[in-house]
Amino acid sequence: MGSDANRFLNRARMSTTNDYYFQYKGCNFVSTIYTKEHLEQLEHFQIHDTDVFIVTYPKSGTIWMQQIISLIYSDGDPTAVQSKPAYERVPWIEVPSSNFPARPSPRLNVTHLPYHLVPKALKEKKGKIIYVARNPKDVLVSSYYFHMHLALYESPKDFPDFFEKFIDGRVEFSCWFDHIREWYAHKDEFNFLFLTYEEMKKGLRASVQKICNFVGRELDDEKLDSVMEHCRFDIMKKNPMANYEGIPKKSSDGAFLRKGTIGDWKSHFTVAQSEMFDRIFQERMKDVPLEFIWDKE
Ligand code: PPS
């Protein structure tokens, strides 16, 4: 194993330095948002066949998929996406107030949880999982601005410092590499659809069709056009229910819907950072048969 990868593994084993995070079964959670009690309970939640779970590592296209799934289930009617925040329409199951057990079916959910912390009943192939992955260099940059922007989060010292934390997994939901490796390795235990942010960018209509087929919803062309219209980046950015305008900000540097592009990492990574990231990526992903799109072209 190369020295970068060794360094990564050693640092990832270190616990975090303050009580901003707590660890639960190896995963970092922000103490002000999550509780161990709730995480313990949700492993035992009952699952219905009609439940849908969007699963993402943070900053991989979660809100986009929340919007798409809301619109698919409303047959393209934008009323709900224009009047209710995404986290109410498609709540995070790991947030204690999500009220998962009591919600009526079909329950549309989202989670950033690693594979080993989701409700165990999902492995009985109840419910459906849509996993959205994004190239981790863009995830890192998006996450950096998110931490700069939202009052809820500790501000990164600077980009190089955040870069180190990200590759070491000293961030919420821990390490990108572990998240995707675990989920991908266990995907056949679930009703599972794998999509990437980049394939959605390059062919959204085909991705929406795939999702419709997976969840068993048929939309005619007119309804599909409406889904496409209301999940456009520029339309979502102007929609306060999608752009989380109500959440306290500490800086105008960034936005929830910030750039929405592929390859923004190129404006932030130095050559040395990019090479180091590539070495770690190759080492950590060597047995994962996934190709990522890193550039616009
Ligand atoms: S979170 O906090 O984990 O829920 O964030 P998440 O929604 O996963 O990721 C936010 C990034 O997704 C981009 N985004 C979109 N890109 C293209 N099209 C649409 N419609 C769209 N909606 C959200 C958003 O801009 C964030 O990426 P960056 O690179 O920061 O712009």
PDB file of C-alpha atoms in Angstrom, residues 59-237:
ATOM      1  CA  LYS A  59     -23.076  16.996  -1.541  1.00  0.00           C
ATOM      2  CA  SER A  60     -23.676  14.319  -4.168  1.00  0.00           C
ATOM      3  CA  GLY A  61     -27.024  15.496  -5.529  1.00  0.00           C
ATOM      4  CA  THR A  62     -29.364  14.836  -2.585  1.00  0.00           C
ATOM      5  CA  ILE A  63     -31.616  17.870  -2.969  1.00  0.00           C
ATOM      6  CA  TRP A  64     -31.791  17.324  -6.714  1.00  0.00           C
ATOM      7  CA  MET A  65     -33.023  13.763  -6.190  1.00  0.00           C
ATOM      8  CA  GLN A  66     -35.416  14.920  -3.442  1.00  0.00           C
ATOM      9  CA  GLN A  67     -36.907  17.309  -5.993  1.00  0.00           C
ATOM     10  CA  ILE A  68     -37.082  14.675  -8.731  1.00  0.00           C
ATOM     11  CA  ILE A  69     -38.710  12.051  -6.537  1.00  0.00           C
ATOM     12  CA  SER A  70     -41.240  14.573  -5.154  1.00  0.00           C
ATOM     13  CA  LEU A  71     -42.173  15.552  -8.686  1.00  0.00           C
ATOM     14  CA  ILE A  72     -42.408  11.968  -9.920  1.00  0.00           C
ATOM     15  CA  TYR A  73     -44.774  11.120  -7.064  1.00  0.00           C
ATOM     16  CA  SER A  74     -46.888  14.242  -7.731  1.00  0.00           C
ATOM     17  CA  ASP A  75     -47.121  13.358 -11.452  1.00  0.00           C
ATOM     18  CA  GLY A  76     -45.176  16.499 -12.304  1.00  0.00           C
ATOM     19  CA  ASP A  77     -47.453  18.833 -10.307  1.00  0.00           C
ATOM     20  CA  PRO A  78     -45.102  21.465  -8.792  1.00  0.00           C
ATOM     21  CA  THR A  79     -47.470  22.612  -6.000  1.00  0.00           C
ATOM     22  CA  ALA A  80     -45.656  20.684  -3.250  1.00  0.00           C
ATOM     23  CA  VAL A  81     -42.120  21.544  -4.385  1.00  0.00           C
ATOM     24  CA  GLN A  82     -43.126  25.203  -4.430  1.00  0.00           C
ATOM     25  CA  SER A  83     -44.808  25.261  -1.031  1.00  0.00           C
ATOM     26  CA  LYS A  84     -43.023  22.762   1.238  1.00  0.00           C
ATOM     27  CA  PRO A  85     -39.291  22.561   1.970  1.00  0.00           C
ATOM     28  CA  ALA A  86     -37.514  19.496   0.616  1.00  0.00           C
ATOM     29  CA  TYR A  87     -36.737  18.228   4.120  1.00  0.00           C
ATOM     30  CA  GLU A  88     -40.470  18.036   4.887  1.00  0.00           C
ATOM     31  CA  ARG A  89     -41.442  16.361   1.619  1.00  0.00           C
ATOM     32  CA  VAL A  90     -38.562  13.880   1.681  1.00  0.00           C
ATOM     33  CA  PRO A  91     -37.171  13.891   5.245  1.00  0.00           C
ATOM     34  CA  TRP A  92     -33.802  12.607   6.467  1.00  0.00           C
ATOM     35  CA  ILE A  93     -34.500   9.475   8.504  1.00  0.00           C
ATOM     36  CA  GLU A  94     -31.432  10.082  10.681  1.00  0.00           C
ATOM     37  CA  VAL A  95     -32.799  13.433  11.900  1.00  0.00           C
ATOM     38  CA  PRO A  96     -34.682  12.725  15.142  1.00  0.00           C
ATOM     39  CA  SER A  97     -37.702  14.859  14.172  1.00  0.00           C
ATOM     40  CA  SER A  98     -38.233  13.010  10.863  1.00  0.00           C
ATOM     41  CA  ASN A  99     -41.135  11.060  12.363  1.00  0.00           C
ATOM     42  CA  PHE A 100     -40.468   8.169   9.988  1.00  0.00           C
ATOM     43  CA  PRO A 101     -42.608   5.444  11.636  1.00  0.00           C
ATOM     44  CA  ALA A 102     -45.781   7.556  11.713  1.00  0.00           C
ATOM     45  CA  ARG A 103     -45.702   9.008   8.198  1.00  0.00           C
ATOM     46  CA  PRO A 104     -48.307   7.828   5.671  1.00  0.00           C
ATOM     47  CA  SER A 105     -47.318   5.714   2.657  1.00  0.00           C
ATOM     48  CA  PRO A 106     -45.696   6.081   0.256  1.00  0.00           C
ATOM     49  CA  ARG A 107     -42.910   7.348   2.517  1.00  0.00           C
ATOM     50  CA  LEU A 108     -40.263   9.178   0.507  1.00  0.00           C
ATOM     51  CA  ASN A 109     -37.032   9.455   2.489  1.00  0.00           C
ATOM     52  CA  VAL A 110     -33.483  10.520   2.195  1.00  0.00           C
ATOM     53  CA  THR A 111     -30.415   9.489   4.152  1.00  0.00           C
ATOM     54  CA  HIS A 112     -26.670  10.030   4.257  1.00  0.00           C
ATOM     55  CA  LEU A 113     -26.217   6.962   6.464  1.00  0.00           C
ATOM     56  CA  PRO A 114     -23.577   4.372   5.711  1.00  0.00           C
ATOM     57  CA  TYR A 115     -24.780   0.909   4.707  1.00  0.00           C
ATOM     58  CA  HIS A 116     -24.419  -0.606   8.160  1.00  0.00           C
ATOM     59  CA  LEU A 117     -26.689   1.943   9.900  1.00  0.00           C
ATOM     60  CA  VAL A 118     -29.860   1.883   7.783  1.00  0.00           C
ATOM     61  CA  PRO A 119     -32.976   0.007   9.011  1.00  0.00           C
ATOM     62  CA  LYS A 120     -32.159  -3.702   8.903  1.00  0.00           C
ATOM     63  CA  ALA A 121     -35.521  -4.592   7.352  1.00  0.00           C
ATOM     64  CA  LEU A 122     -34.354  -2.981   4.106  1.00  0.00           C
ATOM     65  CA  LYS A 123     -32.223  -6.063   3.587  1.00  0.00           C
ATOM     66  CA  GLU A 124     -35.371  -8.168   3.344  1.00  0.00           C
ATOM     67  CA  LYS A 125     -35.725  -6.353   0.021  1.00  0.00           C
ATOM     68  CA  LYS A 126     -38.533  -4.246   1.359  1.00  0.00           C
ATOM     69  CA  GLY A 127     -38.559  -0.661   0.131  1.00  0.00           C
ATOM     70  CA  LYS A 128     -36.366   0.753  -2.619  1.00  0.00           C
ATOM     71  CA  ILE A 129     -33.003   2.453  -2.517  1.00  0.00           C
ATOM     72  CA  ILE A 130     -31.767   5.018  -5.024  1.00  0.00           C
ATOM     73  CA  TYR A 131     -28.064   5.624  -4.414  1.00  0.00           C
ATOM     74  CA  VAL A 132     -26.645   8.772  -6.020  1.00  0.00           C
ATOM     75  CA  ALA A 133     -22.857   9.109  -6.259  1.00  0.00           C
ATOM     76  CA  ARG A 134     -20.805  12.071  -7.448  1.00  0.00           C
ATOM     77  CA  ASN A 135     -17.127  12.332  -8.293  1.00  0.00           C
ATOM     78  CA  PRO A 136     -15.459  12.948  -4.930  1.00  0.00           C
ATOM     79  CA  LYS A 137     -13.326  15.899  -6.025  1.00  0.00           C
ATOM     80  CA  ASP A 138     -16.478  17.887  -6.758  1.00  0.00           C
ATOM     81  CA  VAL A 139     -18.064  16.545  -3.560  1.00  0.00           C
ATOM     82  CA  LEU A 140     -15.099  17.904  -1.615  1.00  0.00           C
ATOM     83  CA  VAL A 141     -15.356  21.385  -3.140  1.00  0.00           C
ATOM     84  CA  SER A 142     -19.129  21.523  -2.711  1.00  0.00           C
ATOM     85  CA  SER A 143     -18.750  20.435   0.899  1.00  0.00           C
ATOM     86  CA  TYR A 144     -16.094  23.066   1.562  1.00  0.00           C
ATOM     87  CA  TYR A 145     -18.420  25.877   0.458  1.00  0.00           C
ATOM     88  CA  PHE A 146     -21.320  24.349   2.361  1.00  0.00           C
ATOM     89  CA  HIS A 147     -19.277  24.464   5.564  1.00  0.00           C
ATOM     90  CA  MET A 148     -18.297  28.069   4.836  1.00  0.00           C
ATOM     91  CA  HIS A 149     -21.881  29.025   4.149  1.00  0.00           C
ATOM     92  CA  LEU A 150     -24.142  27.444   6.767  1.00  0.00           C
ATOM     93  CA  ALA A 151     -24.136  28.647  10.371  1.00  0.00           C
ATOM     94  CA  LEU A 152     -24.757  25.081  11.531  1.00  0.00           C
ATOM     95  CA  TYR A 153     -21.268  23.952  10.545  1.00  0.00           C
ATOM     96  CA  GLU A 154     -17.779  24.614  11.809  1.00  0.00           C
ATOM     97  CA  SER A 155     -15.981  26.845   9.277  1.00  0.00           C
ATOM     98  CA  PRO A 156     -12.982  25.225   7.634  1.00  0.00           C
ATOM     99  CA  LYS A 157      -9.687  26.946   8.432  1.00  0.00           C
ATOM    100  CA  ASP A 158      -8.882  27.086   4.729  1.00  0.00           C
ATOM    101  CA  PHE A 159      -9.186  24.892   1.644  1.00  0.00           C
ATOM    102  CA  PRO A 160      -5.992  22.849   2.231  1.00  0.00           C
ATOM    103  CA  ASP A 161      -7.103  22.088   5.785  1.00  0.00           C
ATOM    104  CA  PHE A 162     -10.552  20.994   4.624  1.00  0.00           C
ATOM    105  CA  PHE A 163      -8.965  18.918   1.858  1.00  0.00           C
ATOM    106  CA  GLU A 164      -7.009  16.959   4.491  1.00  0.00           C
ATOM    107  CA  LYS A 165     -10.069  16.489   6.679  1.00  0.00           C
ATOM    108  CA  PHE A 166     -12.126  15.222   3.763  1.00  0.00           C
ATOM    109  CA  ILE A 167      -9.651  12.617   2.589  1.00  0.00           C
ATOM    110  CA  ASP A 168      -9.037  11.523   6.181  1.00  0.00           C
ATOM    111  CA  GLY A 169     -12.783  11.149   6.791  1.00  0.00           C
ATOM    112  CA  ARG A 170     -12.741  13.744   9.600  1.00  0.00           C
ATOM    113  CA  VAL A 171     -16.049  15.186   8.360  1.00  0.00           C
ATOM    114  CA  GLU A 172     -19.689  14.396   9.000  1.00  0.00           C
ATOM    115  CA  PHE A 173     -20.691  10.932   7.786  1.00  0.00           C
ATOM    116  CA  SER A 174     -16.971  10.133   7.763  1.00  0.00           C
ATOM    117  CA  CYS A 175     -15.172   8.947   4.696  1.00  0.00           C
ATOM    118  CA  TRP A 176     -16.478   9.185   1.128  1.00  0.00           C
ATOM    119  CA  PHE A 177     -14.485   6.099   0.143  1.00  0.00           C
ATOM    120  CA  ASP A 178     -16.009   3.943   2.898  1.00  0.00           C
ATOM    121  CA  HIS A 179     -19.525   5.153   2.120  1.00  0.00           C
ATOM    122  CA  ILE A 180     -19.462   4.206  -1.520  1.00  0.00           C
ATOM    123  CA  ARG A 181     -17.355   1.058  -1.091  1.00  0.00           C
ATOM    124  CA  GLU A 182     -19.709  -0.385   1.558  1.00  0.00           C
ATOM    125  CA  TRP A 183     -22.889   0.517  -0.251  1.00  0.00           C
ATOM    126  CA  TYR A 184     -21.633  -0.773  -3.575  1.00  0.00           C
ATOM    127  CA  ALA A 185     -20.365  -4.023  -2.068  1.00  0.00           C
ATOM    128  CA  HIS A 186     -23.747  -4.740  -0.477  1.00  0.00           C
ATOM    129  CA  LYS A 187     -26.033  -3.399  -3.198  1.00  0.00           C
ATOM    130  CA  ASP A 188     -27.436  -6.829  -4.125  1.00  0.00           C
ATOM    131  CA  GLU A 189     -28.914  -7.185  -0.640  1.00  0.00           C
ATOM    132  CA  PHE A 190     -31.380  -4.399  -1.459  1.00  0.00           C
ATOM    133  CA  ASN A 191     -33.777  -3.264  -4.174  1.00  0.00           C
ATOM    134  CA  PHE A 192     -31.119  -0.921  -5.431  1.00  0.00           C
ATOM    135  CA  LEU A 193     -30.727   1.622  -8.217  1.00  0.00           C
ATOM    136  CA  PHE A 194     -27.318   3.242  -8.671  1.00  0.00           C
ATOM    137  CA  LEU A 195     -27.105   6.616 -10.408  1.00  0.00           C
ATOM    138  CA  THR A 196     -24.451   9.277 -10.660  1.00  0.00           C
ATOM    139  CA  TYR A 197     -24.742  13.030 -10.471  1.00  0.00           C
ATOM    140  CA  GLU A 198     -22.757  13.244 -13.679  1.00  0.00           C
ATOM    141  CA  GLU A 199     -25.059  10.939 -15.647  1.00  0.00           C
ATOM    142  CA  MET A 200     -27.986  13.039 -14.455  1.00  0.00           C
ATOM    143  CA  LYS A 201     -26.195  16.184 -15.656  1.00  0.00           C
ATOM    144  CA  LYS A 202     -25.539  14.612 -19.033  1.00  0.00           C
ATOM    145  CA  GLY A 203     -28.927  12.970 -19.606  1.00  0.00           C
ATOM    146  CA  LEU A 204     -31.510  13.914 -17.026  1.00  0.00           C
ATOM    147  CA  ARG A 205     -34.527  12.669 -18.964  1.00  0.00           C
ATOM    148  CA  ALA A 206     -33.071   9.181 -19.246  1.00  0.00           C
ATOM    149  CA  SER A 207     -32.242   9.212 -15.515  1.00  0.00           C
ATOM    150  CA  VAL A 208     -35.769  10.310 -14.609  1.00  0.00           C
ATOM    151  CA  GLN A 209     -37.172   7.508 -16.805  1.00  0.00           C
ATOM    152  CA  LYS A 210     -34.901   5.018 -15.035  1.00  0.00           C
ATOM    153  CA  ILE A 211     -36.174   6.201 -11.656  1.00  0.00           C
ATOM    154  CA  CYS A 212     -39.811   5.986 -12.820  1.00  0.00           C
ATOM    155  CA  ASN A 213     -39.266   2.407 -13.987  1.00  0.00           C
ATOM    156  CA  PHE A 214     -37.529   1.514 -10.741  1.00  0.00           C
ATOM    157  CA  VAL A 215     -40.261   2.879  -8.464  1.00  0.00           C
ATOM    158  CA  GLY A 216     -43.071   1.760 -10.763  1.00  0.00           C
ATOM    159  CA  ARG A 217     -44.525   5.137 -11.765  1.00  0.00           C
ATOM    160  CA  GLU A 218     -45.605   5.837 -15.328  1.00  0.00           C
ATOM    161  CA  LEU A 219     -45.477   9.446 -16.479  1.00  0.00           C
ATOM    162  CA  ASP A 220     -46.624  10.608 -19.894  1.00  0.00           C
ATOM    163  CA  ASP A 221     -44.544  13.122 -21.856  1.00  0.00           C
ATOM    164  CA  GLU A 222     -46.336  16.156 -20.477  1.00  0.00           C
ATOM    165  CA  LYS A 223     -45.803  15.077 -16.858  1.00  0.00           C
ATOM    166  CA  LEU A 224     -42.227  14.174 -17.583  1.00  0.00           C
ATOM    167  CA  ASP A 225     -41.683  17.627 -19.126  1.00  0.00           C
ATOM    168  CA  SER A 226     -42.950  19.183 -15.923  1.00  0.00           C
ATOM    169  CA  VAL A 227     -40.586  17.066 -13.782  1.00  0.00           C
ATOM    170  CA  MET A 228     -37.710  18.159 -16.031  1.00  0.00           C
ATOM    171  CA  GLU A 229     -38.691  21.820 -15.812  1.00  0.00           C
ATOM    172  CA  HIS A 230     -38.965  21.973 -12.023  1.00  0.00           C
ATOM    173  CA  CYS A 231     -35.743  20.148 -11.269  1.00  0.00           C
ATOM    174  CA  ARG A 232     -33.631  22.424 -13.470  1.00  0.00           C
ATOM    175  CA  PHE A 233     -30.760  24.008 -11.562  1.00  0.00           C
ATOM    176  CA  ASP A 234     -31.810  27.602 -12.327  1.00  0.00           C
ATOM    177  CA  ILE A 235     -35.448  26.957 -11.398  1.00  0.00           C
ATOM    178  CA  MET A 236     -34.501  25.175  -8.161  1.00  0.00           C
ATOM    179  CA  LYS A 237     -32.050  27.923  -7.255  1.00  0.00           C
TER     180      LYS A 237
END
